[in-house]
Coordinates of N, CA and C in Angstrom, one line a residue:
M944 N -2.8 156.3 87.4 CA -3.4 155.2 86.9 C -3.8 155.3 85.7
S945 N -3.6 154.4 84.8 CA -3.9 154.4 83.4 C -5.5 154.0 83.2
P946 N -6.1 154.8 82.2 CA -7.6 154.1 81.9 C -7.7 152.8 82.0
H947 N -6.6 152.0 81.3 CA -6.8 150.6 81.4 C -6.9 149.9 82.6
D948 N -5.9 150.5 83.4 CA -5.7 149.8 84.8 C -7.0 150.0 85.6
F949 N -7.8 151.2 85.5 CA -8.9 151.9 86.1 C -10.0 150.7 85.8
A950 N -9.9 150.6 84.5 CA -11.5 149.8 83.8 C -11.2 148.3 84.6
R951 N -10.1 147.9 84.5 CA -9.6 146.4 85.1 C -10.0 146.6 86.6
L952 N -9.6 147.7 87.3 CA -10.2 147.7 88.5 C -11.9 147.7 89.0
V953 N -12.2 148.7 88.1 CA -13.7 148.6 88.2 C -14.3 147.4 87.9
D954 N -13.9 146.5 86.8 CA -14.4 145.3 86.3 C -14.2 144.3 87.4
T955 N -13.2 144.1 88.2 CA -12.7 143.2 88.9 C -13.2 143.5 90.4
H956 N -13.3 144.6 90.9 CA -13.8 145.1 92.4 C -14.9 145.6 92.6
G957 N -15.7 145.9 91.3 CA -16.9 146.6 91.3 C -18.1 145.8 92.0
P958 N -18.1 144.6 91.3 CA -19.4 143.6 91.8 C -19.2 143.4 93.5
P959 N -18.0 142.9 93.9 CA -17.8 142.6 95.3 C -17.8 143.9 96.1
L960 N -17.6 144.9 95.4 CA -17.9 146.2 96.4 C -19.5 146.6 96.5
M961 N -19.9 146.3 95.5 CA -21.5 146.5 95.7 C -22.3 145.5 96.5
M962 N -21.7 144.4 96.5 CA -22.0 143.5 97.6 C -21.7 143.9 99.0
Y963 N -20.7 144.2 99.2 CA -20.1 144.8 100.4 C -20.9 146.0 100.9
A964 N -21.4 146.9 99.8 CA -22.0 148.2 100.5 C -23.5 147.6 100.8
R965 N -23.9 146.7 99.8 CA -25.4 146.3 100.2 C -25.7 146.1 101.7
Q966 N -24.8 145.6 102.4 CA -24.9 145.3 103.9 C -25.5 146.5 104.8
W967 N -25.1 147.6 104.4 CA -25.6 148.8 104.8 C -26.6 150.0 104.4
C968 N -26.6 149.8 102.9 CA -27.5 150.5 102.1 C -28.5 150.0 101.1
R969 N -29.4 150.7 100.6 CA -30.0 150.1 99.7 C -29.8 150.9 98.2
A970 N -28.6 151.7 98.1 CA -28.2 152.0 96.7 C -26.7 151.6 96.6
P971 N -26.3 150.6 96.8 CA -24.8 150.2 96.9 C -24.4 150.6 95.3
E972 N -24.7 150.8 94.2 CA -24.2 151.2 93.1 C -23.7 152.4 93.2
D973 N -24.6 153.3 93.8 CA -24.2 154.9 93.9 C -23.0 155.0 94.8
V974 N -23.1 154.2 95.8 CA -21.8 154.4 96.7 C -20.5 153.9 96.1
V975 N -20.5 152.8 95.2 CA -19.4 152.3 94.8 C -19.1 153.2 93.7
Q976 N -20.0 153.9 93.0 CA -19.6 154.9 92.0 C -19.0 155.9 92.5
D977 N -19.5 156.5 93.6 CA -18.7 157.5 94.4 C -17.5 157.3 94.8
A978 N -17.2 155.9 95.3 CA -15.7 155.7 95.7 C -14.7 155.8 94.5
F979 N -15.3 155.2 93.3 CA -14.4 155.2 92.2 C -14.2 156.6 91.7
L980 N -15.1 157.5 91.7 CA -15.2 159.1 91.4 C -13.9 159.6 92.5
K981 N -14.1 159.2 93.7 CA -13.3 159.9 94.6 C -11.7 159.2 94.5
L982 N -11.5 158.1 93.7 CA -10.2 157.6 93.7 C -9.6 158.3 92.5
I983 N -10.3 158.6 91.2 CA -10.2 159.3 90.2 C -9.6 160.8 90.6
A984 N -10.3 161.2 91.4 CA -10.0 162.7 91.7 C -8.9 162.8 92.7
L985 N -8.4 161.9 93.1 CA -7.0 162.0 94.1 C -5.8 162.4 93.2
S986 N -5.0 163.2 93.6 CA -3.9 163.6 92.8 C -2.7 162.4 92.9
Q987 N -2.7 161.8 93.7 CA -1.9 160.7 94.2 C -2.8 159.5 94.6
P988 N -3.1 158.1 93.8 CA -3.5 157.2 94.4 C -2.9 156.5 95.7
P989 N -3.9 156.0 96.3 CA -3.4 155.5 97.7 C -2.4 154.2 97.4
R990 N -1.7 154.0 98.4 CA -0.8 152.8 98.1 C -1.3 151.4 98.2
E991 N -2.3 151.1 98.8 CA -3.1 150.0 98.7 C -4.5 150.5 98.1
V992 N -4.6 150.4 96.9 CA -6.2 150.7 96.3 C -7.3 149.9 96.8
V993 N -7.3 148.6 96.8 CA -8.4 147.8 97.0 C -9.0 148.1 98.4
P994 N -7.9 147.9 99.6 CA -8.5 148.3 100.9 C -9.2 149.5 101.1
W995 N -8.4 150.5 100.3 CA -8.6 151.8 100.4 C -10.3 152.1 99.8
L996 N -10.3 151.4 98.7 CA -12.0 151.5 97.9 C -12.8 150.7 99.1
Y997 N -12.6 149.6 99.7 CA -13.3 149.2 100.9 C -13.7 150.2 102.1
R998 N -12.7 150.9 102.3 CA -12.9 151.7 103.4 C -14.0 152.8 102.8
V999 N -13.5 153.4 101.7 CA -14.6 154.5 101.2 C -15.9 153.7 101.0
V1000 N -16.1 152.8 100.5 CA -17.5 152.1 100.2 C -18.1 151.9 101.4
R1001 N -17.3 151.3 102.5 CA -18.1 151.0 103.9 C -18.3 152.6 104.5
N1002 N -17.7 153.5 104.3 CA -18.0 154.9 104.9 C -19.2 155.5 104.2
G1003 N -19.2 155.4 102.9 CA -20.4 155.8 102.2 C -21.6 155.1 102.4
A1004 N -21.5 153.8 102.3 CA -22.6 152.9 102.8 C -23.3 153.1 103.9
L1005 N -22.5 153.3 105.1 CA -22.9 153.6 106.5 C -23.7 154.8 106.4
D1006 N -23.1 155.7 105.7 CA -24.0 157.1 105.6 C -25.1 157.1 104.8
A1007 N -25.1 156.5 103.7 CA -26.1 156.5 102.8 C -27.3 155.7 103.7
G1008 N -27.0 154.6 104.3 CA -28.0 153.8 105.1 C -28.7 154.7 106.2
K1009 N -27.7 155.5 106.9 CA -28.4 156.2 107.9 C -29.6 157.0 107.2
T1010 N -29.1 157.8 106.1 CA -29.9 158.8 105.4 C -31.2 158.1 104.9
S1011 N -31.0 156.9 104.6 CA -32.2 156.0 104.0 C -33.1 155.4 105.2
R1012 N -32.4 155.3 106.2 CA -33.3 154.9 107.6 C -34.1 156.1 107.9
R1013 N -33.4 157.2 108.0 CA -34.1 158.6 108.4 C -35.2 158.9 107.5
R1014 N -35.2 159.0 106.0 CA -36.0 159.0 105.1 C -37.4 157.9 105.3
Q1015 N -36.7 156.7 105.6 CA -37.9 155.9 105.8 C -38.9 156.0 106.9
R1016 N -38.0 156.6 108.2 CA -38.9 156.7 109.3 C -39.9 158.1 109.0
R1017 N -39.2 159.0 108.3 CA -40.1 160.1 107.9 C -41.3 159.7 107.0
E1018 N -41.0 158.7 106.1 CA -42.1 158.6 105.0 C -43.0 157.4 105.6
Q1019 N -42.6 156.7 106.5 CA -43.4 155.6 107.2 C -43.7 154.5 106.1
T1020 N -42.7 154.1 105.3 CA -42.7 153.1 104.5 C -42.1 151.8 104.8
V1021 N -42.4 150.6 104.4 CA -41.6 149.6 104.6 C -41.2 149.0 103.4
A1022 N -39.7 148.8 103.1 CA -39.4 148.5 102.0 C -39.0 147.0 101.8
R1023 N -39.2 146.3 100.8 CA -38.7 144.8 100.4 C -37.1 144.8 100.7
P1024 N -36.4 143.7 101.2 CA -35.0 143.8 101.4 C -34.6 143.3 99.9
E1025 N -33.3 143.8 99.8 CA -32.7 143.4 98.5 C -32.3 142.1 98.7
R1026 N -31.9 141.6 97.5 CA -31.4 140.4 97.4 C -29.8 140.7 97.2
W1027 N -29.1 139.9 98.1 CA -27.6 139.8 97.9 C -26.8 139.0 96.9
F1028 N -27.7 138.0 96.5 CA -27.2 137.0 95.6 C -28.0 137.3 94.1
L1029 N -27.1 137.1 93.1 CA -27.7 137.4 91.9 C -28.2 136.0 91.3
E1030 N -27.6 134.9 91.5 CA -27.7 133.6 91.1 C -29.0 133.0 91.9
P1031 N -30.0 132.2 91.4 CA -31.0 131.7 91.9 C -30.6 130.6 93.1
A1032 N -29.3 129.8 92.7 CA -28.9 128.8 93.6 C -27.3 129.0 93.2
V1033 N -26.5 128.6 94.2 CA -24.9 128.6 94.3 C -24.5 127.3 94.8
D1034 N -24.2 126.5 93.9 CA -23.6 125.1 94.2 C -24.5 124.3 95.1
G1035 N -25.7 124.1 94.8 CA -26.9 123.6 95.5 C -27.6 124.3 96.7
L1036 N -27.0 125.6 97.0 CA -27.5 126.3 98.1 C -28.6 127.1 97.6
D1037 N -29.7 127.2 98.2 CA -30.8 127.8 97.6 C -30.3 129.4 98.1
A1038 N -30.5 130.5 97.2 CA -30.0 131.8 97.5 C -30.8 132.4 98.6
E1039 N -31.9 132.0 98.3 CA -33.1 132.9 99.4 C -32.8 132.5 101.0
T1040 N -32.4 131.0 100.8 CA -31.9 130.6 102.3 C -30.7 131.0 102.7
A1041 N -29.7 131.0 101.8 CA -28.4 131.9 102.0 C -28.6 133.5 102.5
V1042 N -29.3 134.1 101.7 CA -29.5 135.4 102.1 C -30.2 135.6 103.7
A1043 N -31.1 134.9 103.8 CA -31.9 134.9 105.1 C -30.9 134.6 106.4
A1044 N -30.0 133.2 106.0 CA -29.1 132.8 106.9 C -27.8 134.1 107.3
L1045 N -27.7 134.6 106.0 CA -26.5 135.6 106.2 C -27.0 137.1 107.2
Q1046 N -28.2 137.1 106.6 CA -28.8 138.3 107.5 C -29.1 138.1 109.0
N1047 N -29.1 136.9 109.2 CA -29.1 136.8 110.8 C -27.7 136.5 111.5
V1048 N -26.7 136.7 110.8 CA -25.5 136.8 111.3 C -25.2 138.2 111.8
P1049 N -24.6 138.8 112.9 CA -24.5 139.8 113.3 C -23.5 140.6 112.3
I1050 N -23.9 141.7 112.2 CA -23.2 142.7 111.1 C -21.9 142.9 111.4
D1051 N -21.0 142.8 112.3 CA -19.7 142.8 112.4 C -19.0 141.5 111.8
Q1052 N -19.7 140.2 111.9 CA -19.5 139.0 111.5 C -19.6 139.1 109.9
R1053 N -21.0 139.4 109.4 CA -21.3 139.6 108.1 C -20.3 140.2 107.3
E1054 N -19.9 141.5 107.9 CA -18.8 142.3 107.1 C -17.6 141.7 106.6
V1055 N -17.2 141.0 107.7 CA -15.9 140.1 107.6 C -16.2 139.0 106.6
I1056 N -17.1 138.3 106.6 CA -17.7 137.1 105.7 C -17.6 138.0 104.3
V1057 N -18.4 138.8 104.1 CA -18.6 139.2 102.5 C -17.3 139.9 102.1
A1058 N -16.7 140.5 103.0 CA -15.2 141.0 102.4 C -14.2 139.8 102.3
R1059 N -14.3 138.8 102.7 CA -13.2 137.6 102.8 C -13.7 136.9 101.6
I1060 N -14.8 136.4 101.5 CA -15.4 135.3 100.6 C -15.5 136.2 99.2
W1061 N -16.5 137.1 99.2 CA -16.7 137.8 97.9 C -15.7 138.8 97.5
G1062 N -15.0 139.5 98.5 CA -14.3 140.4 98.1 C -12.7 140.2 98.0
G1063 N -12.4 139.1 98.7 CA -11.1 138.5 98.5 C -10.1 139.1 99.2
L1064 N -10.6 139.9 100.2 CA -9.5 140.7 101.0 C -9.0 139.6 102.0
S1065 N -7.8 140.2 102.5 CA -7.1 139.4 103.5 C -7.7 139.8 105.0
F1066 N -7.5 139.1 106.0 CA -7.6 139.6 107.2 C -6.8 140.9 107.7
E1067 N -5.7 141.1 107.2 CA -5.1 142.3 107.4 C -5.8 143.5 106.8
E1068 N -6.2 143.3 105.5 CA -7.0 144.2 105.1 C -8.3 144.3 105.5
I1069 N -9.0 143.4 105.8 CA -10.4 143.7 106.5 C -10.3 144.6 107.8
A1070 N -9.3 144.1 108.7 CA -9.0 144.9 109.7 C -8.6 146.2 109.6
E1071 N -8.0 146.9 108.5 CA -8.0 148.0 108.3 C -9.3 148.8 107.8
V1072 N -9.9 148.1 107.3 CA -11.2 148.4 106.7 C -12.1 148.5 107.9
A1073 N -12.4 147.5 108.4 CA -13.2 147.5 109.7 C -12.7 148.3 111.1
G1074 N -11.6 148.4 110.9 CA -10.9 149.1 112.1 C -10.8 148.5 113.5
C1075 N -10.3 147.2 113.1 CA -10.1 146.1 114.3 C -8.6 145.6 114.0
S1076 N -8.3 144.6 114.8 CA -7.0 143.8 114.5 C -7.4 142.8 113.5
A1077 N -6.1 142.3 112.9 CA -6.4 141.0 111.9 C -6.9 139.7 112.8
S1078 N -6.5 139.7 113.8 CA -7.0 138.5 114.9 C -8.4 138.4 115.0
S1079 N -8.9 140.0 115.3 CA -10.5 140.0 115.4 C -11.3 139.8 114.2
A1080 N -10.6 140.3 113.2 CA -11.3 140.1 111.9 C -11.4 138.5 111.7
F1081 N -10.2 137.8 111.9 CA -10.4 136.3 111.9 C -11.4 135.8 112.9
R1082 N -11.5 136.0 114.1 CA -12.3 135.5 115.0 C -13.8 136.2 114.6
R1083 N -14.1 137.3 114.1 CA -15.5 137.5 113.6 C -15.9 136.4 112.2
F1084 N -14.8 136.3 111.4 CA -15.3 135.4 110.3 C -15.4 134.1 110.7
S1085 N -14.6 133.4 111.6 CA -14.9 132.0 112.1 C -16.2 131.9 113.0
A1086 N -16.4 133.1 113.6 CA -17.8 133.1 114.7 C -18.8 133.0 113.6
G1087 N -18.7 134.0 112.5 CA -19.8 134.1 111.5 C -19.9 132.8 110.7
I1088 N -19.1 132.3 110.4 CA -19.2 130.8 109.5 C -19.7 129.8 110.4
D1089 N -19.2 129.8 111.7 CA -19.9 128.8 112.5 C -21.4 129.1 112.7
A1090 N -21.9 130.5 112.9 CA -23.2 130.8 112.8 C -24.1 130.3 111.5
L1091 N -23.5 130.8 110.3 CA -24.1 130.2 109.3 C -24.3 128.7 109.0
R1092 N -23.0 128.2 109.5 CA -23.3 126.6 109.3 C -24.4 126.2 110.3
K1093 N -24.5 126.7 111.6 CA -25.9 126.2 112.4 C -26.9 126.5 111.9
E1094 N -27.2 127.9 111.3 CA -28.2 128.3 110.7 C -28.7 127.5 109.7
L1095 N -27.8 127.2 108.8 CA -28.3 126.3 107.4 C -28.3 124.9 107.7
G1096 N -27.9 124.3 109.2 CA -27.9 122.9 109.3 C -26.7 122.4 108.7
E1097 N -25.7 122.7 108.6 CA -24.6 122.0 107.7 C -23.4 121.9 108.9
P1098 N -23.2 120.8 109.4 CA -22.2 120.3 110.2 C -20.7 120.7 109.7
C1099 N -20.0 121.1 110.8 CA -18.4 121.5 110.2 C -17.7 120.2 110.6
P1100 N -17.0 119.3 110.0 CA -16.2 118.1 110.4 C -14.8 118.6 111.1
N1101 N -14.3 119.7 110.4 CA -13.3 120.5 111.4 C -13.3 122.0 111.4
P1102 N -13.9 122.1 112.6 CA -13.8 123.7 112.9 C -12.9 124.4 112.8
S1103 N -11.4 124.1 112.6 CA -10.5 125.1 112.4 C -10.5 125.2 110.9
S1104 N -10.9 124.8 110.2 CA -11.1 125.1 108.5 C -11.8 126.0 108.0
N1105 N -12.1 127.3 109.0 CA -12.9 128.2 108.4 C -12.3 129.3 107.7
V1106 N -11.2 129.1 107.2 CA -10.3 130.0 106.3 C -10.5 129.7 104.8

């Protein structure tokens, strides 16, 4: 992989990967940076680089989250939740409301929603990352979108249009 290709990969996929990692840990930048360092260290890059990055970020974020929770319990401190959206409002949707609604969605559904919408992964790629079938990834996505719509009070005129 050329330095130019690597830089383009970081620019394109770095921000969505940080949002993806933020579901499980409070230091997504570190997790994403570690994933890119692991990619550089490989003698042969994986066949599908982007899904590989999502898998490495997911595993790293889960580990970082566990470590952080253990440390929190030991230190007996309560931390303020991180914001997932950088913009104060997205297409008329209040970011705080969206964050609260997304946090109320079960983690398996939220993972698929973030990977699909912000990460741009296909359901097949999400299935590989999340360790489920593509049809399960789609069902999780569909159920999560329905839950978000209910939480936000947004009716869905056509329930089959969740893709």
